mmCIF file of C-alpha atoms and ligand atoms in Angstrom:
data_model
loop_
_atom_site.group_PDB
_atom_site.id
_atom_site.type_symbol
_atom_site.label_atom_id
_atom_site.label_comp_id
_atom_site.label_asym_id
_atom_site.label_seq_id
_atom_site.Cartn_x
_atom_site.Cartn_y
_atom_site.Cartn_z
ATOM 1 C CA MET A 467 -0.159 0.130 -0.207
ATOM 2 C CA GLU A 468 1.294 3.403 -0.690
ATOM 3 C CA LYS A 469 2.223 5.874 1.778
ATOM 4 C CA ILE A 470 1.751 8.770 0.699
ATOM 5 C CA LEU A 471 2.843 12.858 2.149
ATOM 6 C CA ILE A 472 1.833 15.840 1.356
ATOM 7 C CA THR A 473 3.408 19.197 1.912
ATOM 8 C CA GLY A 474 1.350 22.454 1.945
ATOM 9 C CA ALA A 475 -2.074 20.673 2.584
ATOM 10 C CA CYS A 476 -3.507 23.234 3.790
ATOM 11 C CA GLY A 477 -3.232 25.052 0.654
ATOM 12 C CA GLN A 478 -5.619 25.633 -2.478
ATOM 13 C CA ILE A 479 -4.835 21.976 -4.434
ATOM 14 C CA GLY A 480 -3.525 20.559 -1.235
ATOM 15 C CA THR A 481 -7.106 20.726 0.414
ATOM 16 C CA ASP A 482 -8.576 19.178 -2.095
ATOM 17 C CA LEU A 483 -5.986 16.648 -2.802
ATOM 18 C CA THR A 484 -5.530 15.516 0.521
ATOM 19 C CA PHE A 485 -9.523 15.000 0.763
ATOM 20 C CA GLU A 486 -9.352 12.966 -2.659
ATOM 21 C CA LEU A 487 -5.966 10.902 -1.648
ATOM 22 C CA ARG A 488 -7.481 9.906 1.194
ATOM 23 C CA GLU A 489 -10.849 8.715 -0.186
ATOM 24 C CA ARG A 490 -8.720 6.399 -2.325
ATOM 25 C CA TYR A 491 -5.796 5.177 -0.562
ATOM 26 C CA GLY A 492 -6.926 5.327 2.896
ATOM 27 C CA ASN A 493 -6.930 8.197 5.707
ATOM 28 C CA ASP A 494 -4.246 6.560 7.322
ATOM 29 C CA ASN A 495 -2.127 6.595 4.200
ATOM 30 C CA VAL A 496 -2.003 10.335 3.956
ATOM 31 C CA VAL A 497 -0.189 12.027 6.052
ATOM 32 C CA ALA A 498 -0.926 15.946 5.735
ATOM 33 C CA THR A 499 1.699 18.610 6.121
ATOM 34 C CA ASP A 500 1.624 22.146 6.662
ATOM 35 C CA ILE A 501 3.303 25.018 8.223
ATOM 36 C CA LYS A 502 0.240 26.424 8.822
ATOM 37 C CA GLU A 503 -2.661 24.967 11.364
ATOM 38 C CA PRO A 504 -5.206 22.787 9.551
ATOM 39 C CA GLU A 505 -8.749 22.776 9.877
ATOM 40 C CA SER A 506 -10.130 20.460 11.923
ATOM 41 C CA GLU A 507 -11.832 18.469 9.278
ATOM 42 C CA MET A 508 -8.229 17.455 7.770
ATOM 43 C CA LYS A 509 -6.422 17.192 11.104
ATOM 44 C CA GLU A 510 -9.630 14.537 12.351
ATOM 45 C CA SER A 511 -9.607 12.755 9.122
ATOM 46 C CA GLY A 512 -6.407 11.345 9.340
ATOM 47 C CA PRO A 513 -2.269 11.923 10.418
ATOM 48 C CA PHE A 514 -1.200 15.563 10.296
ATOM 49 C CA GLU A 515 2.217 16.979 11.277
ATOM 50 C CA PHE A 516 3.484 20.333 11.135
ATOM 51 C CA LEU A 517 5.953 20.735 8.443
ATOM 52 C CA ASP A 518 8.317 24.020 7.337
ATOM 53 C CA VAL A 519 9.620 22.503 3.976
ATOM 54 C CA MET A 520 13.102 24.513 4.130
ATOM 55 C CA ASP A 521 13.507 22.020 7.048
ATOM 56 C CA ALA A 522 15.019 19.089 5.206
ATOM 57 C CA GLU A 523 15.943 16.798 8.319
ATOM 58 C CA LYS A 524 12.407 17.120 9.636
ATOM 59 C CA MET A 525 11.163 16.153 6.555
ATOM 60 C CA HIS A 526 13.626 12.843 5.922
ATOM 61 C CA SER A 527 11.912 12.018 9.809
ATOM 62 C CA LEU A 528 8.345 12.019 8.740
ATOM 63 C CA VAL A 529 9.489 9.983 5.724
ATOM 64 C CA LYS A 530 10.938 7.455 8.408
ATOM 65 C CA LYS A 531 8.305 7.563 10.934
ATOM 66 C CA TYR A 532 5.645 7.106 8.151
ATOM 67 C CA ASN A 533 7.397 4.909 6.086
ATOM 68 C CA ILE A 534 6.469 7.341 3.012
ATOM 69 C CA THR A 535 6.470 5.747 -0.465
ATOM 70 C CA GLN A 536 5.211 9.120 -2.061
ATOM 71 C CA ILE A 537 5.380 12.827 -1.932
ATOM 72 C CA TYR A 538 3.209 15.493 -3.197
ATOM 73 C CA HIS A 539 5.051 18.362 -3.079
ATOM 74 C CA LEU A 540 2.752 21.085 -3.248
ATOM 75 C CA ALA A 541 4.068 24.127 -0.968
ATOM 76 C CA ALA A 542 5.439 27.327 -2.701
ATOM 77 C CA LEU A 543 5.207 31.204 -3.007
ATOM 78 C CA LEU A 544 3.009 31.841 -5.863
ATOM 79 C CA SER A 545 3.668 34.476 -8.622
ATOM 80 C CA GLY A 546 1.852 37.860 -6.756
ATOM 81 C CA THR A 547 3.199 37.194 -3.818
ATOM 82 C CA ALA A 548 6.679 36.084 -5.073
ATOM 83 C CA GLU A 549 6.924 39.282 -7.026
ATOM 84 C CA LYS A 550 7.018 40.689 -3.395
ATOM 85 C CA MET A 551 9.624 39.101 -1.741
ATOM 86 C CA PRO A 552 11.728 37.342 -4.925
ATOM 87 C CA LEU A 553 14.934 36.120 -2.891
ATOM 88 C CA LYS A 554 12.410 34.366 -0.357
ATOM 89 C CA ALA A 555 10.260 32.962 -3.197
ATOM 90 C CA TRP A 556 13.312 31.508 -5.115
ATOM 91 C CA ASP A 557 14.710 30.206 -2.048
ATOM 92 C CA ILE A 558 11.316 28.634 -0.584
ATOM 93 C CA ASN A 559 10.608 27.138 -3.935
ATOM 94 C CA MET A 560 14.073 25.701 -4.993
ATOM 95 C CA GLN A 561 15.631 24.681 -1.992
ATOM 96 C CA SER A 562 12.338 22.923 -0.698
ATOM 97 C CA LEU A 563 12.080 20.864 -4.020
ATOM 98 C CA MET A 564 15.784 19.925 -3.543
ATOM 99 C CA ASN A 565 14.743 18.402 -0.412
ATOM 100 C CA VAL A 566 12.028 16.626 -1.944
ATOM 101 C CA LEU A 567 13.916 15.320 -4.477
ATOM 102 C CA GLU A 568 17.448 14.462 -2.572
ATOM 103 C CA LEU A 569 14.654 12.483 -0.274
ATOM 104 C CA GLY A 570 13.276 10.404 -3.540
ATOM 105 C CA ARG A 571 17.039 9.814 -4.599
ATOM 106 C CA THR A 572 17.976 8.718 -0.540
ATOM 107 C CA GLU A 573 14.865 7.003 0.240
ATOM 108 C CA LYS A 574 13.771 5.511 -3.319
ATOM 109 C CA LEU A 575 11.035 7.509 -3.229
ATOM 110 C CA ASN A 576 8.297 5.311 -5.451
ATOM 111 C CA ARG A 577 6.771 8.567 -6.840
ATOM 112 C CA ILE A 578 7.126 12.124 -6.439
ATOM 113 C CA PHE A 579 4.162 14.944 -7.446
ATOM 114 C CA TRP A 580 5.636 18.410 -7.856
ATOM 115 C CA PRO A 581 3.430 21.189 -9.559
ATOM 116 C CA SER A 582 4.798 23.419 -12.476
ATOM 117 C CA SER A 583 2.280 26.229 -14.270
ATOM 118 C CA ILE A 584 2.024 27.844 -17.343
ATOM 119 C CA ALA A 585 3.796 30.632 -15.718
ATOM 120 C CA VAL A 586 6.671 28.541 -17.128
ATOM 121 C CA PHE A 587 5.897 30.636 -20.251
ATOM 122 C CA GLY A 588 7.018 33.966 -21.158
ATOM 123 C CA PRO A 589 6.558 37.084 -23.510
ATOM 124 C CA SER A 590 8.436 35.162 -26.350
ATOM 125 C CA THR A 591 6.398 32.116 -25.992
ATOM 126 C CA PRO A 592 3.487 31.387 -28.810
ATOM 127 C CA LYS A 593 0.339 32.817 -27.304
ATOM 128 C CA GLN A 594 -2.072 30.875 -28.252
ATOM 129 C CA ASN A 595 -2.460 27.000 -28.087
ATOM 130 C CA THR A 596 1.300 26.785 -26.754
ATOM 131 C CA PRO A 597 2.953 23.796 -27.364
ATOM 132 C CA GLN A 598 4.251 21.083 -24.940
ATOM 133 C CA THR A 599 8.018 22.306 -26.313
ATOM 134 C CA CYS A 600 8.614 25.672 -27.215
ATOM 135 C CA VAL A 601 10.228 29.022 -26.259
ATOM 136 C CA MET A 602 10.281 29.293 -22.381
ATOM 137 C CA ASP A 603 11.195 33.182 -21.594
ATOM 138 C CA PRO A 604 9.474 33.683 -18.191
ATOM 139 C CA ASN A 605 10.054 37.290 -16.678
ATOM 140 C CA THR A 606 8.541 36.440 -13.121
ATOM 141 C CA VAL A 607 10.175 35.162 -9.995
ATOM 142 C CA TYR A 608 7.823 32.426 -9.696
ATOM 143 C CA GLY A 609 8.033 31.308 -13.179
ATOM 144 C CA ILE A 610 11.977 31.405 -13.380
ATOM 145 C CA SER A 611 11.321 29.274 -10.235
ATOM 146 C CA LYS A 612 8.963 26.442 -11.581
ATOM 147 C CA LEU A 613 10.950 26.649 -15.264
ATOM 148 C CA ALA A 614 14.521 25.939 -13.204
ATOM 149 C CA GLY A 615 12.353 23.618 -11.013
ATOM 150 C CA GLU A 616 11.163 21.362 -14.272
ATOM 151 C CA ARG A 617 14.930 21.188 -15.003
ATOM 152 C CA TRP A 618 15.723 19.929 -11.712
ATOM 153 C CA VAL A 619 12.887 17.499 -11.993
ATOM 154 C CA GLN A 620 14.263 15.507 -15.329
ATOM 155 C CA TYR A 621 17.662 16.094 -14.425
ATOM 156 C CA TYR A 622 16.819 13.576 -10.954
ATOM 157 C CA TYR A 623 15.171 11.314 -13.415
ATOM 158 C CA GLU A 624 17.623 11.038 -16.026
ATOM 159 C CA LYS A 625 20.446 10.533 -13.626
ATOM 160 C CA TYR A 626 19.477 8.620 -10.616
ATOM 161 C CA GLY A 627 15.542 7.225 -11.685
ATOM 162 C CA VAL A 628 13.896 9.414 -9.358
ATOM 163 C CA ASP A 629 10.151 9.311 -10.843
ATOM 164 C CA THR A 630 8.817 12.829 -10.302
ATOM 165 C CA ARG A 631 5.411 13.774 -12.197
ATOM 166 C CA SER A 632 4.339 16.671 -12.743
ATOM 167 C CA ILE A 633 1.879 19.460 -14.407
ATOM 168 C CA ARG A 634 1.727 22.927 -15.755
ATOM 169 C CA TYR A 635 -1.439 23.842 -14.222
ATOM 170 C CA PRO A 636 -3.524 26.881 -15.452
ATOM 171 C CA GLY A 637 -5.156 29.088 -12.918
ATOM 172 C CA LEU A 638 -7.101 27.086 -10.885
ATOM 173 C CA ILE A 639 -10.566 27.701 -9.151
ATOM 174 C CA SER A 640 -11.890 26.035 -6.241
ATOM 175 C CA TYR A 641 -14.213 26.513 -3.234
ATOM 176 C CA LYS A 642 -12.736 24.611 -0.506
ATOM 177 C CA ALA A 643 -9.765 26.754 0.519
ATOM 178 C CA GLU A 644 -9.411 30.045 -0.148
ATOM 179 C CA PRO A 645 -6.181 30.981 -2.841
ATOM 180 C CA GLY A 646 -3.591 33.218 -2.218
ATOM 181 C CA GLY A 647 -1.093 35.057 -3.765
ATOM 182 C CA GLY A 648 -2.042 33.907 -7.632
ATOM 183 C CA THR A 649 -2.278 36.289 -10.537
ATOM 184 C CA THR A 650 -5.509 34.150 -11.725
ATOM 185 C CA ASP A 651 -6.881 34.522 -8.238
ATOM 186 C CA TYR A 652 -9.489 37.115 -9.301
ATOM 187 C CA ALA A 653 -11.247 33.589 -10.421
ATOM 188 C CA VAL A 654 -11.927 32.820 -6.711
ATOM 189 C CA GLU A 655 -12.347 36.057 -5.062
ATOM 190 C CA ILE A 656 -15.023 37.151 -7.291
ATOM 191 C CA PHE A 657 -17.212 34.238 -6.235
ATOM 192 C CA TYR A 658 -16.938 35.294 -2.509
ATOM 193 C CA GLU A 659 -17.098 39.079 -3.101
ATOM 194 C CA ALA A 660 -20.653 38.743 -5.718
ATOM 195 C CA ILE A 661 -22.390 36.958 -2.775
ATOM 196 C CA ARG A 662 -20.983 38.788 -0.015
ATOM 197 C CA LYS A 663 -21.434 42.273 -1.735
ATOM 198 C CA GLY A 664 -22.950 41.996 -4.762
ATOM 199 C CA GLU A 665 -19.747 43.753 -6.513
ATOM 200 C CA TYR A 666 -16.166 43.192 -7.074
ATOM 201 C CA THR A 667 -13.281 45.051 -8.368
ATOM 202 C CA CYS A 668 -11.029 42.727 -10.726
ATOM 203 C CA PHE A 669 -7.438 43.330 -10.801
ATOM 204 C CA LEU A 670 -6.725 42.385 -14.560
ATOM 205 C CA LYS A 671 -8.049 44.033 -17.523
ATOM 206 C CA GLU A 672 -11.592 42.759 -18.788
ATOM 207 C CA ASP A 673 -9.958 40.990 -22.057
ATOM 208 C CA ALA A 674 -6.814 39.142 -19.776
ATOM 209 C CA ALA A 675 -7.620 35.668 -21.106
ATOM 210 C CA LEU A 676 -6.031 32.936 -19.436
ATOM 211 C CA PRO A 677 -6.165 29.281 -19.270
ATOM 212 C CA MET A 678 -8.238 28.102 -16.222
ATOM 213 C CA GLN A 679 -8.887 25.018 -14.705
ATOM 214 C CA PHE A 680 -11.895 23.743 -11.716
ATOM 215 C CA MET A 681 -10.176 22.170 -9.109
ATOM 216 C CA PRO A 682 -11.885 18.704 -9.741
ATOM 217 C CA ASP A 683 -10.481 18.306 -13.154
ATOM 218 C CA ALA A 684 -7.036 19.298 -11.821
ATOM 219 C CA ILE A 685 -7.025 16.611 -8.719
ATOM 220 C CA LYS A 686 -8.307 14.082 -11.353
ATOM 221 C CA ALA A 687 -5.587 15.287 -13.986
ATOM 222 C CA THR A 688 -2.790 15.044 -10.871
ATOM 223 C CA ILE A 689 -3.814 11.360 -9.446
ATOM 224 C CA ASP A 690 -4.646 10.143 -13.294
ATOM 225 C CA LEU A 691 -0.986 10.933 -13.915
ATOM 226 C CA MET A 692 0.786 9.927 -10.858
ATOM 227 C CA GLU A 693 -1.070 6.294 -11.340
ATOM 228 C CA ALA A 694 0.014 6.263 -15.070
ATOM 229 C CA ASP A 695 2.388 3.595 -15.807
ATOM 230 C CA SER A 696 6.011 5.267 -16.183
ATOM 231 C CA ALA A 697 6.799 3.625 -19.509
ATOM 232 C CA SER A 698 3.484 5.654 -21.476
ATOM 233 C CA LEU A 699 4.977 9.080 -20.320
ATOM 234 C CA SER A 700 7.201 11.032 -22.591
ATOM 235 C CA VAL A 701 7.936 14.123 -20.665
ATOM 236 C CA ARG A 702 9.908 14.057 -17.949
ATOM 237 C CA SER A 703 9.788 17.551 -16.848
ATOM 238 C CA SER A 704 5.801 19.015 -16.873
ATOM 239 C CA TYR A 705 2.855 18.239 -19.005
ATOM 240 C CA ASN A 706 1.048 21.300 -20.697
ATOM 241 C CA VAL A 707 -2.646 20.955 -19.375
ATOM 242 C CA ALA A 708 -5.090 23.497 -20.897
ATOM 243 C CA GLY A 709 -8.391 23.320 -19.057
ATOM 244 C CA ILE A 710 -10.629 26.058 -20.017
ATOM 245 C CA SER A 711 -9.844 29.925 -21.527
ATOM 246 C CA PHE A 712 -11.506 32.820 -20.879
ATOM 247 C CA LYS A 713 -11.452 36.518 -20.136
ATOM 248 C CA PRO A 714 -12.693 38.330 -16.655
ATOM 249 C CA GLU A 715 -15.609 39.593 -18.931
ATOM 250 C CA GLU A 716 -16.806 36.256 -19.852
ATOM 251 C CA MET A 717 -16.513 35.080 -16.465
ATOM 252 C CA VAL A 718 -18.680 38.136 -15.112
ATOM 253 C CA ALA A 719 -20.979 37.724 -17.945
ATOM 254 C CA GLU A 720 -21.929 33.712 -16.627
ATOM 255 C CA ILE A 721 -22.018 34.954 -13.326
ATOM 256 C CA LYS A 722 -24.439 37.413 -14.037
ATOM 257 C CA LYS A 723 -26.843 34.616 -15.576
ATOM 258 C CA HIS A 724 -27.418 33.764 -12.213
ATOM 259 C CA MET A 725 -26.573 37.460 -10.341
ATOM 260 C CA PRO A 726 -27.875 39.643 -13.179
ATOM 261 C CA ASP A 727 -27.429 42.959 -10.605
ATOM 262 C CA LEU A 728 -23.577 42.087 -10.034
ATOM 263 C CA LYS A 729 -21.462 45.113 -10.268
ATOM 264 C CA VAL A 730 -17.969 44.598 -12.049
ATOM 265 C CA ASP A 731 -15.290 47.425 -12.208
ATOM 266 C CA TYR A 732 -11.810 46.836 -13.660
ATOM 267 C CA GLU A 733 -8.532 48.557 -11.790
ATOM 268 C CA PRO A 734 -5.200 46.334 -13.136
ATOM 269 C CA ASP A 735 -2.544 46.401 -10.883
ATOM 270 C CA PHE A 736 1.248 44.827 -11.263
ATOM 271 C CA ARG A 737 -0.434 41.545 -11.814
ATOM 272 C CA GLN A 738 -1.544 42.674 -15.586
ATOM 273 C CA ASP A 739 1.592 42.540 -16.456
ATOM 274 C CA ILE A 740 2.107 39.026 -15.244
ATOM 275 C CA ALA A 741 -1.003 37.527 -16.762
ATOM 276 C CA GLU A 742 0.456 39.738 -20.350
ATOM 277 C CA SER A 743 3.369 37.693 -19.927
ATOM 278 C CA TRP A 744 1.439 34.159 -19.971
ATOM 279 C CA PRO A 745 -0.570 32.293 -22.972
ATOM 280 C CA GLY A 746 -3.781 32.624 -23.483
ATOM 281 C CA SER A 747 -4.473 28.972 -24.184
ATOM 282 C CA ILE A 748 -2.937 25.854 -24.168
ATOM 283 C CA ASP A 749 -1.947 22.765 -26.219
ATOM 284 C CA ASP A 750 -2.380 19.463 -24.301
ATOM 285 C CA THR A 751 -1.636 17.087 -26.916
ATOM 286 C CA VAL A 752 0.835 15.200 -25.562
ATOM 287 C CA ALA A 753 -0.850 15.062 -22.216
ATOM 288 C CA ARG A 754 -3.981 13.649 -23.750
ATOM 289 C CA GLU A 755 -1.825 10.927 -25.819
ATOM 290 C CA ASP A 756 0.118 9.797 -22.821
ATOM 291 C CA TRP A 757 -1.930 9.302 -20.193
ATOM 292 C CA SER A 758 -5.969 9.999 -21.386
ATOM 293 C CA LEU A 759 -6.247 13.664 -20.020
ATOM 294 C CA LYS A 760 -9.943 15.092 -20.149
ATOM 295 C CA ASN A 761 -11.231 18.205 -18.644
ATOM 296 C CA GLU A 762 -15.039 17.318 -17.628
ATOM 297 C CA TYR A 763 -16.188 21.495 -16.464
ATOM 298 C CA ASP A 764 -16.765 24.046 -18.709
ATOM 299 C CA LEU A 765 -17.048 27.886 -17.499
ATOM 300 C CA GLU A 766 -20.841 27.368 -17.186
ATOM 301 C CA ARG A 767 -20.963 24.039 -15.266
ATOM 302 C CA MET A 768 -18.361 25.384 -12.709
ATOM 303 C CA THR A 769 -19.962 28.795 -12.340
ATOM 304 C CA LYS A 770 -23.005 27.000 -11.287
ATOM 305 C CA VAL A 771 -21.143 24.656 -8.851
ATOM 306 C CA MET A 772 -18.853 27.568 -7.311
ATOM 307 C CA LEU A 773 -21.780 29.665 -7.041
ATOM 308 C CA GLU A 774 -23.404 26.919 -4.961
ATOM 309 C CA GLU A 775 -20.837 25.929 -2.873
ATOM 310 C CA ILE A 776 -19.756 29.123 -2.241
ATOM 311 C CA GLY A 777 -23.232 30.411 -1.550
ATOM 312 C CA LYS A 778 -23.492 27.708 1.226
ATOM 313 C CA LYS A 779 -19.746 28.236 2.973
ATOM 314 C CA LEU A 780 -21.269 31.870 3.282
ATOM 315 C CA LYS A 781 -24.676 31.375 4.826
HETATM 316 C C1 VAH B 1631 -0.876 32.356 -9.782
HETATM 317 N N1 VAH B 1631 -2.442 30.384 -9.560
HETATM 318 O O1 VAH B 1631 -1.378 32.735 -10.080
HETATM 319 C C2 VAH B 1631 -1.158 30.583 -9.769
HETATM 320 C C3 VAH B 1631 -1.140 29.907 -11.021
HETATM 321 C C4 VAH B 1631 -0.822 29.826 -13.620
HETATM 322 C C5 VAH B 1631 -1.060 30.821 -12.398
HETATM 323 O O2 VAH B 1631 0.472 29.205 -11.220
HETATM 324 O O3 VAH B 1631 0.619 32.197 -9.149
#
């Protein structure tokens, strides 16, 4: 039986992933870790440990204590936050990954999952249907750290046989855990503000089209990739995943079908420049061929679920 350790388990991906993995592999086989205090449901449903991912010794001790065979390394500083503290973000995003990869090598872990991002693409990258292999010139701290991370992940596979799987996530949209510090987080904040106040000020321009994905689709893709036969994987850096591309104004129009009085204005901030450096849409043919990636949610279906679930949370 696989014994899984998740870093950043209280984060946006980590929260959904912890519950899904506990469902599939058994609560006691999934050790959630974070630097933050978890919600009671996470603490009560399975093992939780406080872990600062910069503490390689503590991480090693937990791998031994629980006989860990897989690590999902999710802890990182996202794009918006990373621009405010470049050196700290580089240090955390890179050193924590090296800590995990070294454990993969020395403890012969079966699998590692590590999230990359469409942030690895930059101003010279083809903007539409961005291919799996292309020019990548990220000009954000977060994107630079993800590009460097992809190189290290592939190096550890080729040099030491460390079997890390990775997805270049689009902007992720979820209702279980609120995100923090991302450029795409307008697509989550808007639901909370619409329900709380009936109005929202968007920090991106109305036509800033970006690839996005509803969290249930992202979680399914993550676990499908981790469970795929190693021999079927042609990519050992990170897989493109397209999700659904839309502009803020298109999301607003979809929400207004349910809340016609919603008022939205647009006041772009520093994150507009970040968004403009990223592609508008992604080609994920390779992921579909290698491990049967598929997306279930479109903008209409996602909006309906987000309004329902966040409406329940805010009641
Ligand atoms: C961010 N949500 O905005 C993350 C993501 C593609 C964007 O990596 O930083």
